[in-house]
Every structure is written in C-alpha cells, then in structure tokens.
Short mmCIF file of C-alpha atoms and ligand atoms in Angstrom, two decimals:
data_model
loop_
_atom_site.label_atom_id
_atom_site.label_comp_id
_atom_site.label_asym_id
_atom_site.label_seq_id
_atom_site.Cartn_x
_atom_site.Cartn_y
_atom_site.Cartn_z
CA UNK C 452 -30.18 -25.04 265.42
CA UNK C 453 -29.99 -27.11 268.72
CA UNK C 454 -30.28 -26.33 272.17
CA UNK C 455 -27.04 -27.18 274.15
CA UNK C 456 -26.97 -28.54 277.61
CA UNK C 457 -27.29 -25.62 278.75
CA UNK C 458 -30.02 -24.65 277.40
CA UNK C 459 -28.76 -21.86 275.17
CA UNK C 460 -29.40 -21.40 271.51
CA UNK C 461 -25.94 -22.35 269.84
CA UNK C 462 -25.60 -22.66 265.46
CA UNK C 463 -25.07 -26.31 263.96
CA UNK C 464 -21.32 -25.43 263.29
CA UNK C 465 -18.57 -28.28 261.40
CA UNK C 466 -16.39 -30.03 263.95
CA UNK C 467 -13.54 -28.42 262.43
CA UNK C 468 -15.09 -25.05 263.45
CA UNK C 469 -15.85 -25.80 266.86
CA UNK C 470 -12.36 -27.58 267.15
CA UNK C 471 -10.56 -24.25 266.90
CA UNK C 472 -13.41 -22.02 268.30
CA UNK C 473 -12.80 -24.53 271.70
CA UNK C 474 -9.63 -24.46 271.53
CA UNK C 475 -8.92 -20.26 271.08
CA UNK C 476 -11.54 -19.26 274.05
CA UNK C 477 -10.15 -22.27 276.29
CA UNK C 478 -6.30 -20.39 275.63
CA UNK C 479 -7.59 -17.11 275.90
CA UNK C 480 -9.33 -17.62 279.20
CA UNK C 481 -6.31 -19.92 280.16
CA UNK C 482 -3.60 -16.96 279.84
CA UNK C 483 -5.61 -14.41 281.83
CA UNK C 484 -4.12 -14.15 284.96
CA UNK C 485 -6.44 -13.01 288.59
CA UNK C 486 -4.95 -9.96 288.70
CA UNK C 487 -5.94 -9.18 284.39
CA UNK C 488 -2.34 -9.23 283.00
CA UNK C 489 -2.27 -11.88 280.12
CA UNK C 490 0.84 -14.34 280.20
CA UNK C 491 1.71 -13.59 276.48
CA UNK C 492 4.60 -16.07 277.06
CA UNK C 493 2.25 -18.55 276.71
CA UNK C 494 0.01 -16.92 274.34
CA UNK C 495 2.75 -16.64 271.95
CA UNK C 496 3.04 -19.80 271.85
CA UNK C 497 -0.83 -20.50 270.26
CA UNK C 498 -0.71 -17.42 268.46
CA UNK C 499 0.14 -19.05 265.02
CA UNK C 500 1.70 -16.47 263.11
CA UNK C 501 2.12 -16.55 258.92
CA UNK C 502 6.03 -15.27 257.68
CA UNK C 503 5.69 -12.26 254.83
CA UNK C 504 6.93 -13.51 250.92
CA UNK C 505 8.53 -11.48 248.92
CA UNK C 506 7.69 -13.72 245.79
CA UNK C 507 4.25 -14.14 245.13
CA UNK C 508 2.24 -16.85 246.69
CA UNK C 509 -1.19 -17.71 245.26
CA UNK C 510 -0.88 -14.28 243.31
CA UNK C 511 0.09 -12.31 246.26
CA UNK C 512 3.09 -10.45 247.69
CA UNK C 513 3.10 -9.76 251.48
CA UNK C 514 5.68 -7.96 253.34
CA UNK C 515 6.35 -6.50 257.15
CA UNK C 516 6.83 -2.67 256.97
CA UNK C 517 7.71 -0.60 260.07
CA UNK C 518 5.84 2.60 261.17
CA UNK C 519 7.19 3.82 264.48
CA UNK C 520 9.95 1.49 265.82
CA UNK C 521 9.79 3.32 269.24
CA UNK C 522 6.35 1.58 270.02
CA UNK C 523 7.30 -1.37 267.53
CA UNK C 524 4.23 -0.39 265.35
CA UNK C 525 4.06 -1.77 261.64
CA UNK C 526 1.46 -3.28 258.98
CA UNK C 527 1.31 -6.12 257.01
CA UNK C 528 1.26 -5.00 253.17
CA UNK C 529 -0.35 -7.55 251.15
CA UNK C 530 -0.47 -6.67 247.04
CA UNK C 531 -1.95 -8.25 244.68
CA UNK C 532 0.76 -9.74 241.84
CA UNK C 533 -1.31 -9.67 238.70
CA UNK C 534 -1.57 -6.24 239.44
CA UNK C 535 1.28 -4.82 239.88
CA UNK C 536 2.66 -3.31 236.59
CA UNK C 537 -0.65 -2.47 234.57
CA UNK C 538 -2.96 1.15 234.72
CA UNK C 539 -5.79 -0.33 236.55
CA UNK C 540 -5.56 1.42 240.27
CA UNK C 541 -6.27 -0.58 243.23
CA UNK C 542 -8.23 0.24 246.25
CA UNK C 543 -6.70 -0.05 249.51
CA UNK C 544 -8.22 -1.75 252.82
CA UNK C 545 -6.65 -0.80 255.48
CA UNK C 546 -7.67 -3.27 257.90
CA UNK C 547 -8.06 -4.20 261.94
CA UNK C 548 -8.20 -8.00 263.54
CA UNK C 549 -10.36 -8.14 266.52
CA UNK C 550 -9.14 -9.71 269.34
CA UNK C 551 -11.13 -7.87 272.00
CA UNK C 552 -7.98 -5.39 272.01
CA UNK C 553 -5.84 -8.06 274.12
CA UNK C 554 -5.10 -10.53 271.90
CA UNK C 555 -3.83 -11.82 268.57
CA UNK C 556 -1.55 -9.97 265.69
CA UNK C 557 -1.97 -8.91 262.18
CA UNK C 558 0.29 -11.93 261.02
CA UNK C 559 -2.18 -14.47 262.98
CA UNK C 560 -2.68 -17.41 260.57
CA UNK C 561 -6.44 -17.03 260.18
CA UNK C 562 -6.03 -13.12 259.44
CA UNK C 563 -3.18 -13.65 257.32
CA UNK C 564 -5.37 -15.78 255.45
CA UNK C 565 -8.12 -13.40 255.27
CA UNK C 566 -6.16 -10.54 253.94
CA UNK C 567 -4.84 -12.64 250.78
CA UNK C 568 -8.51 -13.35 250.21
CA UNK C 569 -8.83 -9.70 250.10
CA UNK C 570 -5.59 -8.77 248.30
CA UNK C 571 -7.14 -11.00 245.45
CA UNK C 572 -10.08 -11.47 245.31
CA UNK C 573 -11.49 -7.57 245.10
CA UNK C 574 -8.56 -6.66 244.24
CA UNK C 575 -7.18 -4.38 246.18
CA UNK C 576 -4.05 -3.61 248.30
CA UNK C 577 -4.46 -4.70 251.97
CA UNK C 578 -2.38 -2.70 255.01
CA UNK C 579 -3.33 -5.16 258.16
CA UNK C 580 -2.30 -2.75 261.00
CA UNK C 581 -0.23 -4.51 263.90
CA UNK C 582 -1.56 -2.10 266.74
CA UNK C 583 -0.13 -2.31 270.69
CA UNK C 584 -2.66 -4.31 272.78
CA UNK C 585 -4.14 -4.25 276.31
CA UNK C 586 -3.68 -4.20 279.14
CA UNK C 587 -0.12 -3.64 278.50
CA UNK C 588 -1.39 -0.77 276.46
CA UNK C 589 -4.93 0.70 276.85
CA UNK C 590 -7.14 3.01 275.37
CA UNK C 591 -6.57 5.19 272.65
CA UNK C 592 -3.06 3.65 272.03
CA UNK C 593 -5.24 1.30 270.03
CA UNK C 594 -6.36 4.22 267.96
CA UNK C 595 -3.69 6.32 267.80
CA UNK C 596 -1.83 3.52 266.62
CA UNK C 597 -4.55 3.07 263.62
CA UNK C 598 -4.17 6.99 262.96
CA UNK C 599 -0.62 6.54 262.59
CA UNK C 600 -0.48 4.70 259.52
CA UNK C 601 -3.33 5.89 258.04
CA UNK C 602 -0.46 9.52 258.58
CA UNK C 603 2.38 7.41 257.45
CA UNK C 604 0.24 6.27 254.18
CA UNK C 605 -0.15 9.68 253.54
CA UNK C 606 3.34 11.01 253.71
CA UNK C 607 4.36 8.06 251.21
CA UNK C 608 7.62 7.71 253.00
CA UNK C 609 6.86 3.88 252.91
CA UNK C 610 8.98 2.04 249.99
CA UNK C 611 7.63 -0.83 247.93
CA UNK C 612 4.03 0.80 248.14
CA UNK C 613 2.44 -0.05 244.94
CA UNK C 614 2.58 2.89 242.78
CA UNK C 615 -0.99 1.57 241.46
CA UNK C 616 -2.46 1.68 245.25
CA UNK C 617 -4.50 4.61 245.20
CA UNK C 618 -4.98 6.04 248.43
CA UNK C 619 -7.90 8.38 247.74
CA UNK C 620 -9.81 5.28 247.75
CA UNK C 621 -9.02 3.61 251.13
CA UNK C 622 -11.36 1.68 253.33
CA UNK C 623 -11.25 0.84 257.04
CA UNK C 624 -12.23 -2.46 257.76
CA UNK C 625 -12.32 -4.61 260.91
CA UNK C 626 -13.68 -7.00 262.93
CA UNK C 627 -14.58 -7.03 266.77
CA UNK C 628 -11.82 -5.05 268.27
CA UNK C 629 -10.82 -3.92 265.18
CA UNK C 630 -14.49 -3.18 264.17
CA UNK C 631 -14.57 -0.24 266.61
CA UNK C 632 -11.24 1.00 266.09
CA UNK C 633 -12.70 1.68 261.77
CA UNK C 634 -15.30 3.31 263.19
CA UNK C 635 -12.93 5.32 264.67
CA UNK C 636 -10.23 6.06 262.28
CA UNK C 637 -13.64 7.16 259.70
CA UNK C 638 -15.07 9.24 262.30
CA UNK C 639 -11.49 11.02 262.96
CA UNK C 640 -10.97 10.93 259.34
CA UNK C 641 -14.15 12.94 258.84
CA UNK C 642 -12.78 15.69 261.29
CA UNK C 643 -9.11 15.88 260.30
CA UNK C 644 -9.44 15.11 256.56
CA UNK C 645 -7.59 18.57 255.34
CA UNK C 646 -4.32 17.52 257.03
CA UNK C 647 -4.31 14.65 254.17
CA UNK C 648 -3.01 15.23 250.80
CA UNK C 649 -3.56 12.01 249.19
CA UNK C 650 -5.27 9.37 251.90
CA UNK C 651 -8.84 9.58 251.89
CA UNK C 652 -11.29 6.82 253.40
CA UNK C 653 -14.60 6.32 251.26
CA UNK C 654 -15.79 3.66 252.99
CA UNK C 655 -15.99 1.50 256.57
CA UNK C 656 -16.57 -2.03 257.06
CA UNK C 657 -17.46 -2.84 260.45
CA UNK C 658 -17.64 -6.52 260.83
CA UNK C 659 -19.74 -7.56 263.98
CA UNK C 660 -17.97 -3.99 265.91
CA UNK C 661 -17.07 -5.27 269.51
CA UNK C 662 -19.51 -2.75 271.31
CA UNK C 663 -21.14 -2.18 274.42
CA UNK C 664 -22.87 -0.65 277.62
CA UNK C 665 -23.35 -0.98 280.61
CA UNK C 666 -27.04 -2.40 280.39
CA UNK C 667 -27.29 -5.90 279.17
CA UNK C 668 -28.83 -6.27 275.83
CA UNK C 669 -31.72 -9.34 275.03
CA UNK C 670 -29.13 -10.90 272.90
CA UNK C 671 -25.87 -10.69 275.59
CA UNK C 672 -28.48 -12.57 278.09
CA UNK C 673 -30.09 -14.99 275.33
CA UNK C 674 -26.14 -16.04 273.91
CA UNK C 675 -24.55 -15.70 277.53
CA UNK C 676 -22.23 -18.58 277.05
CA UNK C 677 -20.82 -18.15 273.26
CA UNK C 678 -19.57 -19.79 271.25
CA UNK C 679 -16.56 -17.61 271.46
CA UNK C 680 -17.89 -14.59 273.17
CA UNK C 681 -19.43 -15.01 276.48
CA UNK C 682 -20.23 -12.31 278.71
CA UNK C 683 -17.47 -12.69 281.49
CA UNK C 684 -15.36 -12.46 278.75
CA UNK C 685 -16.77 -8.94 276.90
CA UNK C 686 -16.41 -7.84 280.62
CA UNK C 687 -13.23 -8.48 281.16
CA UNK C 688 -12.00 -6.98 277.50
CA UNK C 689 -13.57 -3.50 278.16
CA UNK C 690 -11.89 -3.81 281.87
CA UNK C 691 -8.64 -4.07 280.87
CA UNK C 692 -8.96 -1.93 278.09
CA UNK C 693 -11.16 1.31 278.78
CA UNK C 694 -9.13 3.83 281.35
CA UNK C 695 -9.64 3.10 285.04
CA UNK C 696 -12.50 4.46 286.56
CA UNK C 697 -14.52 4.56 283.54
CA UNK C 698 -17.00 2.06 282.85
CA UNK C 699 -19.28 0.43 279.69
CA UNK C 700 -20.77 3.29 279.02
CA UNK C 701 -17.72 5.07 278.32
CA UNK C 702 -17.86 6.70 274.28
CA UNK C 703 -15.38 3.75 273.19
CA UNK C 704 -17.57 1.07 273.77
CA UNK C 705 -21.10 2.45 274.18
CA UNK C 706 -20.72 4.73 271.10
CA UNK C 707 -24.17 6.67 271.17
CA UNK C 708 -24.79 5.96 274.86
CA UNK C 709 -25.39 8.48 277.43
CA UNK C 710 -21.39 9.76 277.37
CA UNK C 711 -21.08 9.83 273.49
CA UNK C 712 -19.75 13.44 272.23
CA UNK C 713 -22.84 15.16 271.22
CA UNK C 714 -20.78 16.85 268.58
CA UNK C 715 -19.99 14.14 265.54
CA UNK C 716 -19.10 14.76 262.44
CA UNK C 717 -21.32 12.31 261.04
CA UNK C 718 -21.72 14.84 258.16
CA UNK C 719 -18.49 13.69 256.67
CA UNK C 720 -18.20 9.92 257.79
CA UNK C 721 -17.95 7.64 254.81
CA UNK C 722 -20.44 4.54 253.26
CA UNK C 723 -20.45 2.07 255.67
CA UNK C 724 -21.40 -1.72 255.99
CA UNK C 725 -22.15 -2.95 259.27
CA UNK C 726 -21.97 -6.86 259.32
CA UNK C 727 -24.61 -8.79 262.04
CA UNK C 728 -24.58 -12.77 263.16
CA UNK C 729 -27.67 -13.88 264.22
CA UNK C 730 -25.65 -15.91 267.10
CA UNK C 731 -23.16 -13.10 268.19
CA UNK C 732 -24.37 -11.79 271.93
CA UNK C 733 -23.02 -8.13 270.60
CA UNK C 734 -25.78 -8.14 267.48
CA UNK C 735 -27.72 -5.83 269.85
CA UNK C 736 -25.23 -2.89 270.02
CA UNK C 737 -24.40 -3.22 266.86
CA UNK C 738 -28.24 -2.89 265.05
CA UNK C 739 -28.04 0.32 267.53
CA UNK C 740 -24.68 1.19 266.33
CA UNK C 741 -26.15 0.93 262.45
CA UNK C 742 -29.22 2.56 263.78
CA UNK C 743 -27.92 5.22 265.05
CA UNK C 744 -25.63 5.73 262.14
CA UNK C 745 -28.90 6.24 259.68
CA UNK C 746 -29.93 8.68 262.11
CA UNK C 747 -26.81 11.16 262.20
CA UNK C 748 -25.17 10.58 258.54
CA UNK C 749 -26.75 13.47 256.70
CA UNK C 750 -25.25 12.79 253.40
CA UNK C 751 -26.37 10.77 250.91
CA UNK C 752 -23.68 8.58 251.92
CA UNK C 753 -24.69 4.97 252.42
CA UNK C 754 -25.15 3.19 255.13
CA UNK C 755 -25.91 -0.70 254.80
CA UNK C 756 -26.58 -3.60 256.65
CA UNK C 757 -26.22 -7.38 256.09
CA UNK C 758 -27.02 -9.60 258.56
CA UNK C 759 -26.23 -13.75 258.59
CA UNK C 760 -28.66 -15.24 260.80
CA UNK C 761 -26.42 -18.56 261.26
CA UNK C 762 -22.99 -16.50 262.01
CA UNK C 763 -21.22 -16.71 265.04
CA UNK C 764 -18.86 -13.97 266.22
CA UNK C 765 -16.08 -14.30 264.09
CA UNK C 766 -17.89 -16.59 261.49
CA UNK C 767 -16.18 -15.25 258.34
CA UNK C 768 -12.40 -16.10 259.28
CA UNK C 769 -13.81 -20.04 258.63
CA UNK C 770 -13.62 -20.49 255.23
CA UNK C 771 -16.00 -23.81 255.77
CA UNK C 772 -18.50 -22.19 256.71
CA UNK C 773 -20.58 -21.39 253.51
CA UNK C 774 -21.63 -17.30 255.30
CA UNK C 775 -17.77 -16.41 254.67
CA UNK C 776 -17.56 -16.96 251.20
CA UNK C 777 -20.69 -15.37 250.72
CA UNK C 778 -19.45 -12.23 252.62
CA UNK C 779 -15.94 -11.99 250.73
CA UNK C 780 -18.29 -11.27 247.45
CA UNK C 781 -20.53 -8.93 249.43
CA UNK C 782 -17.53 -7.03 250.61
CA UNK C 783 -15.98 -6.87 246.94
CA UNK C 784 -19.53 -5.44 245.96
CA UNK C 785 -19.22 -2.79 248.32
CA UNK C 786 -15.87 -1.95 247.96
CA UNK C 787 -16.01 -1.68 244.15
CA UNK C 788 -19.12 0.35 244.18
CA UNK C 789 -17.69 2.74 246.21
CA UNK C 790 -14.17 3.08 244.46
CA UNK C 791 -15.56 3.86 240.98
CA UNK C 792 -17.64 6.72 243.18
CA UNK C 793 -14.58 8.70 243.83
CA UNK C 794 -12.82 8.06 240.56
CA UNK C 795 -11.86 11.33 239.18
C1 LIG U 2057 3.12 -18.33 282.13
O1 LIG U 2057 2.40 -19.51 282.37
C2 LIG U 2057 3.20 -20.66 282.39
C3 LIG U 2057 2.31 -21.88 282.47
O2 LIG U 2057 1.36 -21.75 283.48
C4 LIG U 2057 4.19 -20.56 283.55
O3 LIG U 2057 5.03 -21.70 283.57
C5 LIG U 2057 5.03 -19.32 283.34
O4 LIG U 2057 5.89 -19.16 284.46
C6 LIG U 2057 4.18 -18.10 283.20
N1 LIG U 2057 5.03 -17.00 282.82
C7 LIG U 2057 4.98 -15.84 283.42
C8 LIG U 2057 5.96 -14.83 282.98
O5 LIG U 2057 4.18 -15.62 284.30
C1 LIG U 2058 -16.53 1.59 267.51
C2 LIG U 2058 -15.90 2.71 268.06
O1 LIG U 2058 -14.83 3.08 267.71
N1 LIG U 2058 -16.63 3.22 268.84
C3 LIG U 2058 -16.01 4.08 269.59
C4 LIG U 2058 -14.68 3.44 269.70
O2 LIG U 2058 -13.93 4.31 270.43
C5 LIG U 2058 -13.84 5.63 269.99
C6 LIG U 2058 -12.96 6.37 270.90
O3 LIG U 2058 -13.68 6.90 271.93
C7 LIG U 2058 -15.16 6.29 269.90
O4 LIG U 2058 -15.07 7.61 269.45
C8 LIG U 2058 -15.96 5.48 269.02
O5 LIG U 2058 -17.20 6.05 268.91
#
C-alpha cells in the first residue's frame, strides 16, 4: 500500500490496471455535461462493445436476444458449448454490469469478457441484461427492466434457450449498479414468486452493491478520491438517477435507512454473497447492507460474506489482478452449492 500525493490510502495496482481505471473515470467525468445529461455520442465512442458468435468461441456461444423492442430492451445469452447436447442441467446467472446506472452496456468488452468466464467456467448459462440507463431513464426503469426478463425467461417464448438451462436454479448477480438492481429482482422475486411457473432465483450475488445515504460513511471520507469511485462522482449517480426531490436516503440507495419499507419479505429472499474491497469508499454500506441482511433473513438461507482487502471497486473485471481469479472460483463454489440444493 502507498500513500498518494494526496495523502489518501490507494492499493499497489499493475500499470495496465491503472491505465484503463484512468482512462474510464477521466471519460466518464469528461461526457457529463453541467446541466447532468451525458453526451453518449461521445461515450459511444469509448464504450468498447464485443459482437455475439453464433459458433463457439473458447467453448462458448453468445447471442443478442430481444425482450421488449418498444424500450429496445434485450440480454446477452452466453451458453456454454460442451454443454449443450448432454443430461447435465445448467444453472443460469442472470446477471447486471454496474455502471452507476448511467453508463456502459451488457456487450462492454470487459463484461463480455466476464460473462464467458462465467458461461465456462461454473458452468452455467449467463443472460447479461441490457437495461435503459439514466438520466435518460431513471428509477425503477432500471428494475423493471431486470423484472422483465426474469418474466420473459419464464414464459419461454425466447428461441435458442438451451433446453438444458434450468431455470428453477437462477441466480442474480451484479456488480455496483447492477449489484443493487439483484438485490432487487431477489427481494421482488421473494414477493411475486407464485406468478412463476418455472423461473425461480436460489441465490444473489451482490458484488461490491453501489449503495448509499445520505450520511457519509468512515470509508467514503477515508477513499474520497478513488480509484474509480470518488465521492462527487457517487453523488452525481444517485442525482441523476433517484426521482427528483428525493434524496440518499431514498429505499433504492439507502436500503435499510430511515425510508426503507418496514415490510420485507426477507423470509423468502434467497442465499446470498455479498462481495467487499478493502479500497472501495462504498465497503461501508455494503457490511450494513450484509448486516442487515443476517438480521431480517429468517430462514436458514445463507447469507455470506467475502471480503478482498486489496480490491478496488470493480477489481474483479481485471483478470491481472490475482483477487479476480480467486473470486471466479469462489463464485462457482457458491453457485454449485446452491444448485444441487434445489435439485429435485
Ligand atoms: C458531444 O461532445 C463533443 C465533444 O466535446 C461535441 O463535439 C459534440 O457536439 C457533443 N454532442 C452533443 C450532442 O452534445
Ligand atoms: C440494492 C438495492 O436494490 N437496494 C435497493 C435498490 O432499490 C430498490 C428499489 O427501491 C430497493 O427496494 C432496494 O432495497
């Protein structure tokens, strides 16, 4: 660890790393105009985006499927190859990129990347939700969005699923952004689950949840100024994204705060992993999220943390950095575990 010149803690991170962290925040900040619209014109233009293959790649198949063309909604289905044509059934992740609700795409490069990991390495079948962003779009079109396809999933109607995907095993996963909108597709889940006939979500990864309040935590003050996530930044995020008038405390972002729904269905939420960095200004929130979590699930359900004290915010999309391999095999633990629970 070093102290930087500005005398905040900040990890020992390969140049490569702190190439592209330097590089997103400085575009990021760059195409958010004074009056909080983003110039996506230009933010097009860095998001890198990966094309779909029909034909396997590395042993995996990915392809673009549409869910609502009138709000241009659709997922990226990755499938494992090896798998396709024997008994074994696969788990499905249906997962979230973070983004802080205003930026980035399920076909972004780095989360493209990610989801083949997945696709292969568990194995399992990954739907990587492309959900409308903010401000264009704020709160809950993020999360209705989410609770579409997890609807559309349900009704089958979408061709090429893998016959082997088995959707009673499903697990919301995300990271930031996408980290709160899980929570939220389990916790609705839990509430609406007899209006599924085949979907049912058995677990939730939140990786480092983008979460908040309106009082600053000793970790948002002590990691002010990043890497990645500074502050300024968070703040301008839950502007854009929560409705207007409201403000940090708001149930979306503060989830157990003051304005939280007293009534939760925590009864019926699903085992969860909550993922910490010991250099992400949110790990605050989210040891209160997982706290609070132990406190309301009343099933035997569980509920686990693992925390990386090196790990920035958004540590596990580097594949250099050693924390992210060792995450992909404690997510494949989890998710296994928790598959061969519901096995009939
Ligand atoms: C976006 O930003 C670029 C570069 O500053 C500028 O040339 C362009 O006109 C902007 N586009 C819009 C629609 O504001
Ligand atoms: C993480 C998360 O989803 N927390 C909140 C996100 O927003 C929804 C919508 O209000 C809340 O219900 C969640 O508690």
């Amino acid at each position: 660890m070093s102290t930087g010149k500005n005398q905040f803690p900040s990890p020992a991170l390969p140049w490569k790393t702190k190439l592209v962290v330097t590089f997103f925040t400085g575009v990021t900040d760059f195409v958010r105009r004074s009056d909080d619209s983003i110039n996506r014109t230009v933010m097009n233009l860095f998001n890198v985006r990966a094309k779909p293959n029909a034909k396997p790649v590395k042993g995996v198949i990915a392809t673009d499927v549409t869910v609502d063309p009138t709000t241009d909604l659709w997922f990226r289905l990755y499938t494992p190859s090896d798998h396709l044509d024997n008994d074994t059934s696969l788990p499905v992740v249906v997962f979230f990129h973070g983004g802080g609700f205003s930026f980035l795409s399920a076909d972004f490069i780095y989360y493209d990347l990610f989801c083949r990991r997945l696709a292969r390495k568990i194995p399992a079948v990954v739907v990587s939700v492309n959900y409308r962003l903010s401000p264009e779009n704020r709160y809950p079109a993020q999360y209705e969005d989410g609770f579409d396809t997890l609807k559309f999933l349900d009704s089958r109607s979408c061709e090429g699923f893998p016959s082997n995907a088995d959707l009673s095993k499903c697990f919301v996963v995300g990271d930031s952004a996408g980290g709160n909108i899980s929570h939220f597709m389990a916790m609705r889940f839990a509430t609406e689950e007899s209006k599924f006939r085949c979907v049912r979500v058995v677990g939730l990864i939140a990786i480092q949840p983008f979460f908040g309040g309106k009082e600053r935590t000793d970790s948002e003050i002590r990691l002010e100024r990043g890497p990645i996530l500074t502050l300024p930044r968070t703040d301008w995020h839950w502007k854009v994204f929560l409705p207007i008038g409201s403000d940090r405390d708001h149930e979306a972002c503060n989830v157990f705060g003051p304005k939280s729904s007293e009534i939760l269905n925590i009864g019926a939420f699903p085992a969860t992993m909550v993922v910490i960095g010991g250099f992400d200004p949110l790990q605050d929130w989210q040891r209160r999220y997982y706290e609070g979590l132990k406190r309301r699930v009343t099933s035997d359900k569980e509920v686990r943390l693992v925390e990386y004290p090196n790990a920035i915010h958004t540590f596990y999309l580097f594949t250099e950095l050693p924390d992210s391999q060792l995450f992909i095999t404690e997510m494949m633990v989890f998710i296994r575990k928790h598959s061969q629970e519901t096995q009939r």
